[in-house]
Amino acid sequence: MKRPHWPRRLPIDPYITLLLGTVGVAALLPARGTGADVASGASTAAIAFLFFLYGARLSTREALDGLKHWRLHVTVLACTFVLFPLLGLASRGLVPVFLSDPLYQGLLFCTLVPSTIQSSIAFTSIARGNVPAAICAGSFSSLAGIVVTPLLAAALLGGSVGGFSGDSAVKIVLQLLVPFLAGQFTRRWTGGFVARHRKVLGLVDRGSILLVVYTAFSEGMVQGVWSQVSPGRFGGLLVVEAVLLAVMLALTWYGARGLGFGREDRIAIQFAGSKKSLAAGLPMASVLFGAHASLAVLPLMLFHQMQLMVCAVIAKRRSKDPVPGVTPEDRAAPSRTEAGTATRSG
Protein backbone atom coordinates (compact mmCIF):
# COMPACT_ATOMS: atom_id res chain seq x y z
CA MET A 1 0.00 0.00 0.00
CA LYS A 2 1.15 3.50 -0.81
CA ARG A 3 1.59 5.75 2.15
CA PRO A 4 -0.57 8.91 2.09
CA HIS A 5 1.37 11.86 0.74
CA TRP A 6 0.97 15.00 2.81
CA PRO A 7 2.31 18.34 1.66
CA ARG A 8 5.38 19.62 3.45
CA ARG A 9 3.65 22.84 4.31
CA LEU A 10 -0.06 23.13 5.06
CA PRO A 11 -1.61 26.26 3.55
CA ILE A 12 -2.23 28.67 6.40
CA ASP A 13 -4.24 31.51 4.95
CA PRO A 14 -2.44 34.84 5.52
CA TYR A 15 -5.85 36.39 5.89
CA ILE A 16 -6.47 34.27 8.99
CA THR A 17 -3.31 35.82 10.43
CA LEU A 18 -4.83 39.25 9.80
CA LEU A 19 -8.04 38.12 11.49
CA LEU A 20 -6.15 36.93 14.55
CA GLY A 21 -4.20 40.21 14.55
CA THR A 22 -7.48 42.11 14.46
CA VAL A 23 -8.69 40.11 17.45
CA GLY A 24 -5.47 41.05 19.25
CA VAL A 25 -5.98 44.75 18.49
CA ALA A 26 -9.56 44.54 19.73
CA ALA A 27 -8.31 42.91 22.95
CA LEU A 28 -5.72 45.62 23.56
CA LEU A 29 -7.58 48.62 22.15
CA PRO A 30 -11.31 47.89 22.12
CA ALA A 31 -13.63 50.52 20.70
CA ARG A 32 -15.63 52.27 23.42
CA GLY A 33 -18.31 54.92 23.57
CA THR A 34 -18.41 57.10 20.48
CA GLY A 35 -15.64 55.06 18.88
CA ALA A 36 -17.75 51.92 19.22
CA ASP A 37 -20.72 53.66 17.58
CA VAL A 38 -18.52 54.82 14.69
CA ALA A 39 -17.00 51.35 14.24
CA SER A 40 -20.44 49.73 14.31
CA GLY A 41 -21.82 52.12 11.68
CA ALA A 42 -18.76 51.71 9.48
CA SER A 43 -18.94 47.90 9.65
CA THR A 44 -22.63 47.95 8.73
CA ALA A 45 -21.94 50.14 5.69
CA ALA A 46 -18.93 48.02 4.69
CA ILE A 47 -20.88 44.76 4.78
CA ALA A 48 -23.74 46.30 2.79
CA PHE A 49 -21.22 47.35 0.14
CA LEU A 50 -19.67 43.88 0.23
CA PHE A 51 -22.99 42.22 -0.62
CA PHE A 52 -23.63 44.83 -3.29
CA LEU A 53 -20.40 43.65 -4.92
CA TYR A 54 -21.53 40.02 -4.61
CA GLY A 55 -24.69 40.93 -6.49
CA ALA A 56 -22.77 42.81 -9.17
CA ARG A 57 -20.41 39.85 -9.70
CA LEU A 58 -23.01 37.12 -10.12
CA SER A 59 -24.03 36.74 -13.73
CA THR A 60 -27.78 36.31 -14.05
CA ARG A 61 -27.24 34.13 -17.12
CA GLU A 62 -24.87 31.85 -15.17
CA ALA A 63 -27.39 31.58 -12.36
CA LEU A 64 -30.20 30.63 -14.76
CA ASP A 65 -28.00 28.13 -16.58
CA GLY A 66 -27.00 26.61 -13.25
CA LEU A 67 -30.62 25.84 -12.44
CA LYS A 68 -30.49 23.11 -15.08
CA HIS A 69 -28.29 21.08 -12.71
CA TRP A 70 -30.88 21.30 -9.96
CA ARG A 71 -30.18 17.89 -8.36
CA LEU A 72 -26.62 18.93 -7.53
CA HIS A 73 -27.70 22.27 -6.08
CA VAL A 74 -30.45 20.70 -3.99
CA THR A 75 -27.88 18.23 -2.64
CA VAL A 76 -25.48 21.04 -1.67
CA LEU A 77 -28.28 23.04 -0.05
CA ALA A 78 -29.40 19.95 1.88
CA CYS A 79 -25.86 19.41 3.15
CA THR A 80 -25.52 23.07 4.13
CA PHE A 81 -28.88 23.73 5.73
CA VAL A 82 -30.06 20.26 6.84
CA LEU A 83 -27.17 17.88 7.57
CA PHE A 84 -24.93 20.53 9.11
CA PRO A 85 -27.62 21.86 11.50
CA LEU A 86 -28.57 18.30 12.52
CA LEU A 87 -24.95 17.63 13.47
CA GLY A 88 -24.89 20.96 15.29
CA LEU A 89 -27.93 19.98 17.32
CA ALA A 90 -26.36 16.60 18.10
CA SER A 91 -23.33 18.38 19.58
CA ARG A 92 -25.60 19.60 22.36
CA GLY A 93 -24.75 16.34 24.10
CA LEU A 94 -21.15 17.54 24.45
CA VAL A 95 -22.17 20.28 26.89
CA PRO A 96 -20.68 20.73 29.47
CA VAL A 97 -17.95 18.08 29.06
CA PHE A 98 -16.31 19.46 25.89
CA LEU A 99 -18.16 22.71 25.27
CA SER A 100 -19.57 25.50 27.37
CA ASP A 101 -23.07 26.62 26.52
CA PRO A 102 -21.92 29.87 24.79
CA LEU A 103 -19.43 27.95 22.66
CA TYR A 104 -22.12 25.43 21.76
CA GLN A 105 -24.36 28.29 20.63
CA GLY A 106 -21.51 29.59 18.47
CA LEU A 107 -20.89 26.12 17.04
CA LEU A 108 -24.59 25.67 16.28
CA PHE A 109 -24.63 29.05 14.55
CA CYS A 110 -21.58 27.98 12.50
CA THR A 111 -23.58 25.03 11.16
CA LEU A 112 -26.38 27.37 10.04
CA VAL A 113 -24.45 29.77 7.80
CA PRO A 114 -24.19 29.28 4.00
CA SER A 115 -21.33 27.77 2.04
CA THR A 116 -18.33 29.63 0.64
CA ILE A 117 -17.95 30.77 -2.94
CA GLN A 118 -14.29 31.52 -3.70
CA SER A 119 -12.62 28.59 -1.96
CA SER A 120 -15.23 26.09 -3.17
CA ILE A 121 -14.57 27.15 -6.76
CA ALA A 122 -10.79 27.13 -6.35
CA PHE A 123 -10.62 23.68 -4.74
CA THR A 124 -13.06 22.23 -7.27
CA SER A 125 -10.90 23.60 -10.08
CA ILE A 126 -7.68 22.20 -8.60
CA ALA A 127 -9.30 18.77 -8.19
CA ARG A 128 -10.68 18.95 -11.76
CA GLY A 129 -14.28 18.87 -10.73
CA ASN A 130 -17.38 20.56 -12.14
CA VAL A 131 -16.36 24.22 -11.77
CA PRO A 132 -19.54 25.80 -13.26
CA ALA A 133 -21.60 23.74 -10.81
CA ALA A 134 -19.39 24.90 -7.92
CA ILE A 135 -19.85 28.54 -8.98
CA CYS A 136 -23.63 28.23 -9.05
CA ALA A 137 -23.83 26.07 -5.91
CA GLY A 138 -21.78 28.54 -3.86
CA SER A 139 -23.75 31.50 -5.18
CA PHE A 140 -27.14 29.85 -4.59
CA SER A 141 -26.09 28.84 -1.08
CA SER A 142 -24.97 32.37 -0.19
CA LEU A 143 -28.17 33.88 -1.56
CA ALA A 144 -30.38 31.32 0.19
CA GLY A 145 -28.47 31.82 3.43
CA ILE A 146 -29.56 35.44 3.65
CA VAL A 147 -33.08 34.14 4.29
CA VAL A 148 -32.59 30.58 5.54
CA THR A 149 -29.88 31.25 8.16
CA PRO A 150 -31.94 33.79 10.14
CA LEU A 151 -34.98 31.50 9.99
CA LEU A 152 -32.94 28.55 11.26
CA ALA A 153 -31.45 30.77 13.96
CA ALA A 154 -34.95 31.76 15.06
CA ALA A 155 -36.01 28.12 15.23
CA LEU A 156 -32.90 26.58 16.78
CA LEU A 157 -31.29 29.37 18.81
CA GLY A 158 -34.58 30.91 19.92
CA GLY A 159 -34.20 33.08 23.00
CA SER A 160 -30.62 32.01 23.69
CA VAL A 161 -27.57 34.24 23.57
CA GLY A 162 -28.49 37.35 21.62
CA GLY A 163 -31.81 35.89 20.55
CA PHE A 164 -33.73 36.55 17.37
CA SER A 165 -36.54 38.96 16.65
CA GLY A 166 -38.42 40.57 13.81
CA ASP A 167 -36.09 43.54 14.15
CA SER A 168 -33.10 41.22 13.63
CA ALA A 169 -34.68 39.84 10.47
CA VAL A 170 -35.28 43.35 9.12
CA LYS A 171 -31.68 44.33 9.84
CA ILE A 172 -30.32 41.28 8.02
CA VAL A 173 -32.57 41.87 5.00
CA LEU A 174 -31.60 45.55 4.81
CA GLN A 175 -27.91 44.88 5.37
CA LEU A 176 -27.47 41.83 3.12
CA LEU A 177 -30.37 41.05 0.79
CA VAL A 178 -31.25 44.57 -0.35
CA PRO A 179 -27.64 45.46 -1.31
CA PHE A 180 -27.29 42.11 -3.10
CA LEU A 181 -30.43 42.74 -5.15
CA ALA A 182 -29.24 46.29 -5.86
CA GLY A 183 -26.01 44.82 -7.21
CA GLN A 184 -27.98 42.49 -9.46
CA PHE A 185 -30.23 45.27 -10.79
CA THR A 186 -27.29 47.60 -11.50
CA ARG A 187 -25.04 44.89 -12.90
CA ARG A 188 -25.54 46.20 -16.45
CA TRP A 189 -23.59 49.31 -15.46
CA THR A 190 -21.39 48.05 -12.62
CA GLY A 191 -20.55 44.49 -13.71
CA GLY A 192 -17.75 45.49 -16.08
CA PHE A 193 -16.14 47.78 -13.51
CA VAL A 194 -16.27 45.06 -10.85
CA ALA A 195 -14.72 42.51 -13.22
CA ARG A 196 -11.90 44.88 -14.23
CA HIS A 197 -11.04 45.79 -10.63
CA ARG A 198 -11.54 42.38 -9.05
CA LYS A 199 -8.24 42.41 -7.15
CA VAL A 200 -8.73 45.89 -5.72
CA LEU A 201 -12.30 45.18 -4.71
CA GLY A 202 -11.08 41.93 -3.14
CA LEU A 203 -9.28 44.12 -0.62
CA VAL A 204 -12.63 45.73 0.15
CA ASP A 205 -14.03 42.25 0.83
CA ARG A 206 -11.32 41.47 3.33
CA GLY A 207 -11.31 44.92 4.88
CA SER A 208 -15.05 44.73 5.50
CA ILE A 209 -14.73 41.44 7.34
CA LEU A 210 -11.80 42.69 9.42
CA LEU A 211 -13.88 45.69 10.46
CA VAL A 212 -16.77 43.45 11.52
CA VAL A 213 -14.37 41.24 13.51
CA TYR A 214 -12.87 44.26 15.27
CA THR A 215 -16.31 45.63 16.14
CA ALA A 216 -17.62 42.29 17.43
CA PHE A 217 -14.56 41.46 19.51
CA SER A 218 -14.32 44.99 20.87
CA GLU A 219 -17.86 44.75 22.16
CA GLY A 220 -17.06 41.34 23.60
CA MET A 221 -14.03 42.70 25.44
CA VAL A 222 -16.03 45.60 26.88
CA GLN A 223 -18.72 43.14 28.06
CA GLY A 224 -16.12 40.72 29.46
CA VAL A 225 -17.36 37.67 27.55
CA TRP A 226 -13.86 36.31 26.91
CA SER A 227 -13.52 35.35 30.54
CA GLN A 228 -15.88 32.48 29.70
CA VAL A 229 -13.34 30.67 27.47
CA SER A 230 -10.69 28.50 29.14
CA PRO A 231 -7.82 26.70 27.35
CA GLY A 232 -9.58 23.39 27.98
CA ARG A 233 -12.79 24.61 26.38
CA PHE A 234 -10.83 26.00 23.44
CA GLY A 235 -9.13 22.63 22.90
CA GLY A 236 -12.45 20.82 23.16
CA LEU A 237 -13.91 23.11 20.50
CA LEU A 238 -11.05 22.31 18.13
CA VAL A 239 -11.61 18.57 18.55
CA VAL A 240 -15.36 18.85 18.03
CA GLU A 241 -14.93 20.95 14.88
CA ALA A 242 -12.35 18.53 13.47
CA VAL A 243 -14.82 15.67 13.88
CA LEU A 244 -17.62 17.78 12.37
CA LEU A 245 -15.53 18.57 9.28
CA ALA A 246 -14.45 14.94 8.85
CA VAL A 247 -18.05 13.72 9.05
CA MET A 248 -19.28 16.27 6.49
CA LEU A 249 -16.43 15.53 4.07
CA ALA A 250 -17.29 11.82 4.23
CA LEU A 251 -21.05 12.37 3.89
CA THR A 252 -20.72 14.71 0.91
CA TRP A 253 -18.31 12.41 -0.95
CA TYR A 254 -19.86 8.99 -0.33
CA GLY A 255 -23.41 10.31 -0.17
CA ALA A 256 -23.03 11.93 -3.60
CA ARG A 257 -21.77 8.63 -4.96
CA GLY A 258 -24.78 6.87 -3.51
CA LEU A 259 -27.03 9.40 -5.25
CA GLY A 260 -25.48 8.51 -8.61
CA PHE A 261 -23.36 11.61 -9.24
CA GLY A 262 -20.22 11.30 -11.36
CA ARG A 263 -16.70 12.16 -10.22
CA GLU A 264 -16.73 15.84 -11.28
CA ASP A 265 -20.09 16.49 -9.64
CA ARG A 266 -19.04 14.66 -6.47
CA ILE A 267 -16.01 16.94 -6.19
CA ALA A 268 -18.18 20.04 -6.50
CA ILE A 269 -20.65 18.67 -3.94
CA GLN A 270 -17.89 17.80 -1.47
CA PHE A 271 -16.17 21.18 -1.60
CA ALA A 272 -19.35 23.29 -1.73
CA GLY A 273 -21.31 21.17 0.74
CA SER A 274 -18.70 20.88 3.49
CA LYS A 275 -17.81 24.55 3.96
CA LYS A 276 -19.10 27.50 5.93
CA SER A 277 -18.72 31.14 4.88
CA LEU A 278 -16.91 33.55 7.16
CA ALA A 279 -17.96 36.50 4.99
CA ALA A 280 -21.68 35.73 5.28
CA GLY A 281 -21.61 34.49 8.87
CA LEU A 282 -19.87 37.43 10.53
CA PRO A 283 -22.42 40.17 9.77
CA MET A 284 -25.30 37.88 10.69
CA ALA A 285 -23.65 37.02 14.01
CA SER A 286 -23.14 40.69 14.82
CA VAL A 287 -26.88 41.27 14.37
CA LEU A 288 -28.12 38.12 16.09
CA PHE A 289 -25.74 37.94 19.06
CA GLY A 290 -24.90 41.55 19.86
CA ALA A 291 -22.35 41.77 22.67
CA HIS A 292 -21.83 38.00 22.54
CA ALA A 293 -20.92 38.00 18.83
CA SER A 294 -17.23 37.44 19.59
CA LEU A 295 -17.94 34.03 21.13
CA ALA A 296 -20.43 33.25 18.38
CA VAL A 297 -17.90 33.84 15.58
CA LEU A 298 -14.98 32.09 17.29
CA PRO A 299 -16.14 28.58 16.19
CA LEU A 300 -16.77 29.90 12.67
CA MET A 301 -13.30 31.45 12.41
CA LEU A 302 -11.64 28.23 13.59
CA PHE A 303 -13.75 26.04 11.30
CA HIS A 304 -13.00 28.33 8.35
CA GLN A 305 -9.24 27.91 8.68
CA MET A 306 -9.55 24.18 9.37
CA GLN A 307 -11.65 23.60 6.24
CA LEU A 308 -9.12 25.48 4.08
CA MET A 309 -6.18 23.41 5.32
CA VAL A 310 -7.91 20.04 5.01
CA CYS A 311 -9.60 20.74 1.67
CA ALA A 312 -6.30 21.93 0.18
CA VAL A 313 -4.83 18.50 0.92
CA ILE A 314 -7.89 16.72 -0.51
CA ALA A 315 -7.93 18.87 -3.66
CA LYS A 316 -4.24 18.16 -4.25
CA ARG A 317 -4.86 14.41 -4.01
CA ARG A 318 -7.97 14.56 -6.20
CA SER A 319 -5.98 16.37 -8.90
CA LYS A 320 -3.83 13.23 -9.27
CA ASP A 321 -6.79 10.92 -9.86
CA PRO A 322 -6.72 9.34 -13.33
CA VAL A 323 -9.17 11.12 -15.62
CA PRO A 324 -9.86 9.88 -19.16
CA GLY A 325 -8.30 12.14 -21.79
CA VAL A 326 -6.22 14.12 -19.26
CA THR A 327 -2.43 13.72 -19.20
CA PRO A 328 -0.26 13.96 -16.06
CA GLU A 329 1.12 17.28 -17.37
CA ASP A 330 -2.41 18.69 -17.65
CA ARG A 331 -3.22 17.55 -14.13
CA ALA A 332 -0.16 19.32 -12.74
CA ALA A 333 -0.90 22.65 -14.40
CA PRO A 334 -3.83 23.96 -12.32
CA SER A 335 -2.26 22.98 -9.03
CA ARG A 336 0.55 25.48 -9.69
CA THR A 337 -1.54 28.32 -11.03
CA GLU A 338 -4.68 28.09 -8.92
CA ALA A 339 -3.43 26.90 -5.55
CA GLY A 340 -2.76 30.48 -4.54
CA THR A 341 -6.45 31.35 -4.84
CA ALA A 342 -7.74 28.42 -2.83
CA THR A 343 -7.27 30.07 0.57
CA ARG A 344 -9.22 33.22 -0.18
CA SER A 345 -11.85 33.80 2.45
CA GLY A 346 -15.46 33.25 1.51
mmCIF file with all atom_site columns, C-alpha atoms in Angstrom, residues 4 19-20 56 60 74 112 116 124 128 172 176 189 196 209 223 251 255 263 286 294 297 299 316 320 325 328 335 344:
data_model
loop_
_atom_site.group_PDB
_atom_site.id
_atom_site.type_symbol
_atom_site.label_atom_id
_atom_site.label_alt_id
_atom_site.label_comp_id
_atom_site.label_asym_id
_atom_site.label_entity_id
_atom_site.label_seq_id
_atom_site.pdbx_PDB_ins_code
_atom_site.Cartn_x
_atom_site.Cartn_y
_atom_site.Cartn_z
_atom_site.occupancy
_atom_site.B_iso_or_equiv
_atom_site.pdbx_formal_charge
_atom_site.auth_seq_id
_atom_site.auth_comp_id
_atom_site.auth_asym_id
_atom_site.auth_atom_id
_atom_site.pdbx_PDB_model_num
ATOM 1  C CA . PRO A 1 4   ? -0.568  8.911  2.094   1.00 0.00 ? 4   PRO A CA 1
ATOM 2  C CA . LEU A 1 19  ? -8.043  38.117 11.486  1.00 0.00 ? 19  LEU A CA 1
ATOM 3  C CA . LEU A 1 20  ? -6.148  36.933 14.546  1.00 0.00 ? 20  LEU A CA 1
ATOM 4  C CA . ALA A 1 56  ? -22.769 42.806 -9.166  1.00 0.00 ? 56  ALA A CA 1
ATOM 5  C CA . THR A 1 60  ? -27.785 36.308 -14.045 1.00 0.00 ? 60  THR A CA 1
ATOM 6  C CA . VAL A 1 74  ? -30.450 20.698 -3.995  1.00 0.00 ? 74  VAL A CA 1
ATOM 7  C CA . LEU A 1 112 ? -26.375 27.365 10.039  1.00 0.00 ? 112 LEU A CA 1
ATOM 8  C CA . THR A 1 116 ? -18.334 29.635 0.644   1.00 0.00 ? 116 THR A CA 1
ATOM 9  C CA . THR A 1 124 ? -13.064 22.232 -7.274  1.00 0.00 ? 124 THR A CA 1
ATOM 10 C CA . ARG A 1 128 ? -10.678 18.952 -11.762 1.00 0.00 ? 128 ARG A CA 1
ATOM 11 C CA . ILE A 1 172 ? -30.322 41.279 8.020   1.00 0.00 ? 172 ILE A CA 1
ATOM 12 C CA . LEU A 1 176 ? -27.465 41.826 3.118   1.00 0.00 ? 176 LEU A CA 1
ATOM 13 C CA . TRP A 1 189 ? -23.595 49.307 -15.461 1.00 0.00 ? 189 TRP A CA 1
ATOM 14 C CA . ARG A 1 196 ? -11.898 44.881 -14.232 1.00 0.00 ? 196 ARG A CA 1
ATOM 15 C CA . ILE A 1 209 ? -14.729 41.435 7.335   1.00 0.00 ? 209 ILE A CA 1
ATOM 16 C CA . GLN A 1 223 ? -18.723 43.145 28.062  1.00 0.00 ? 223 GLN A CA 1
ATOM 17 C CA . LEU A 1 251 ? -21.047 12.371 3.895   1.00 0.00 ? 251 LEU A CA 1
ATOM 18 C CA . GLY A 1 255 ? -23.411 10.315 -0.168  1.00 0.00 ? 255 GLY A CA 1
ATOM 19 C CA . ARG A 1 263 ? -16.696 12.163 -10.219 1.00 0.00 ? 263 ARG A CA 1
ATOM 20 C CA . SER A 1 286 ? -23.142 40.693 14.823  1.00 0.00 ? 286 SER A CA 1
ATOM 21 C CA . SER A 1 294 ? -17.230 37.444 19.585  1.00 0.00 ? 294 SER A CA 1
ATOM 22 C CA . VAL A 1 297 ? -17.904 33.837 15.577  1.00 0.00 ? 297 VAL A CA 1
ATOM 23 C CA . PRO A 1 299 ? -16.142 28.580 16.192  1.00 0.00 ? 299 PRO A CA 1
ATOM 24 C CA . LYS A 1 316 ? -4.242  18.155 -4.247  1.00 0.00 ? 316 LYS A CA 1
ATOM 25 C CA . LYS A 1 320 ? -3.831  13.228 -9.269  1.00 0.00 ? 320 LYS A CA 1
ATOM 26 C CA . GLY A 1 325 ? -8.296  12.145 -21.786 1.00 0.00 ? 325 GLY A CA 1
ATOM 27 C CA . PRO A 1 328 ? -0.260  13.959 -16.057 1.00 0.00 ? 328 PRO A CA 1
ATOM 28 C CA . SER A 1 335 ? -2.259  22.985 -9.034  1.00 0.00 ? 335 SER A CA 1
ATOM 29 C CA . ARG A 1 344 ? -9.217  33.220 -0.184  1.00 0.00 ? 344 ARG A CA 1
#
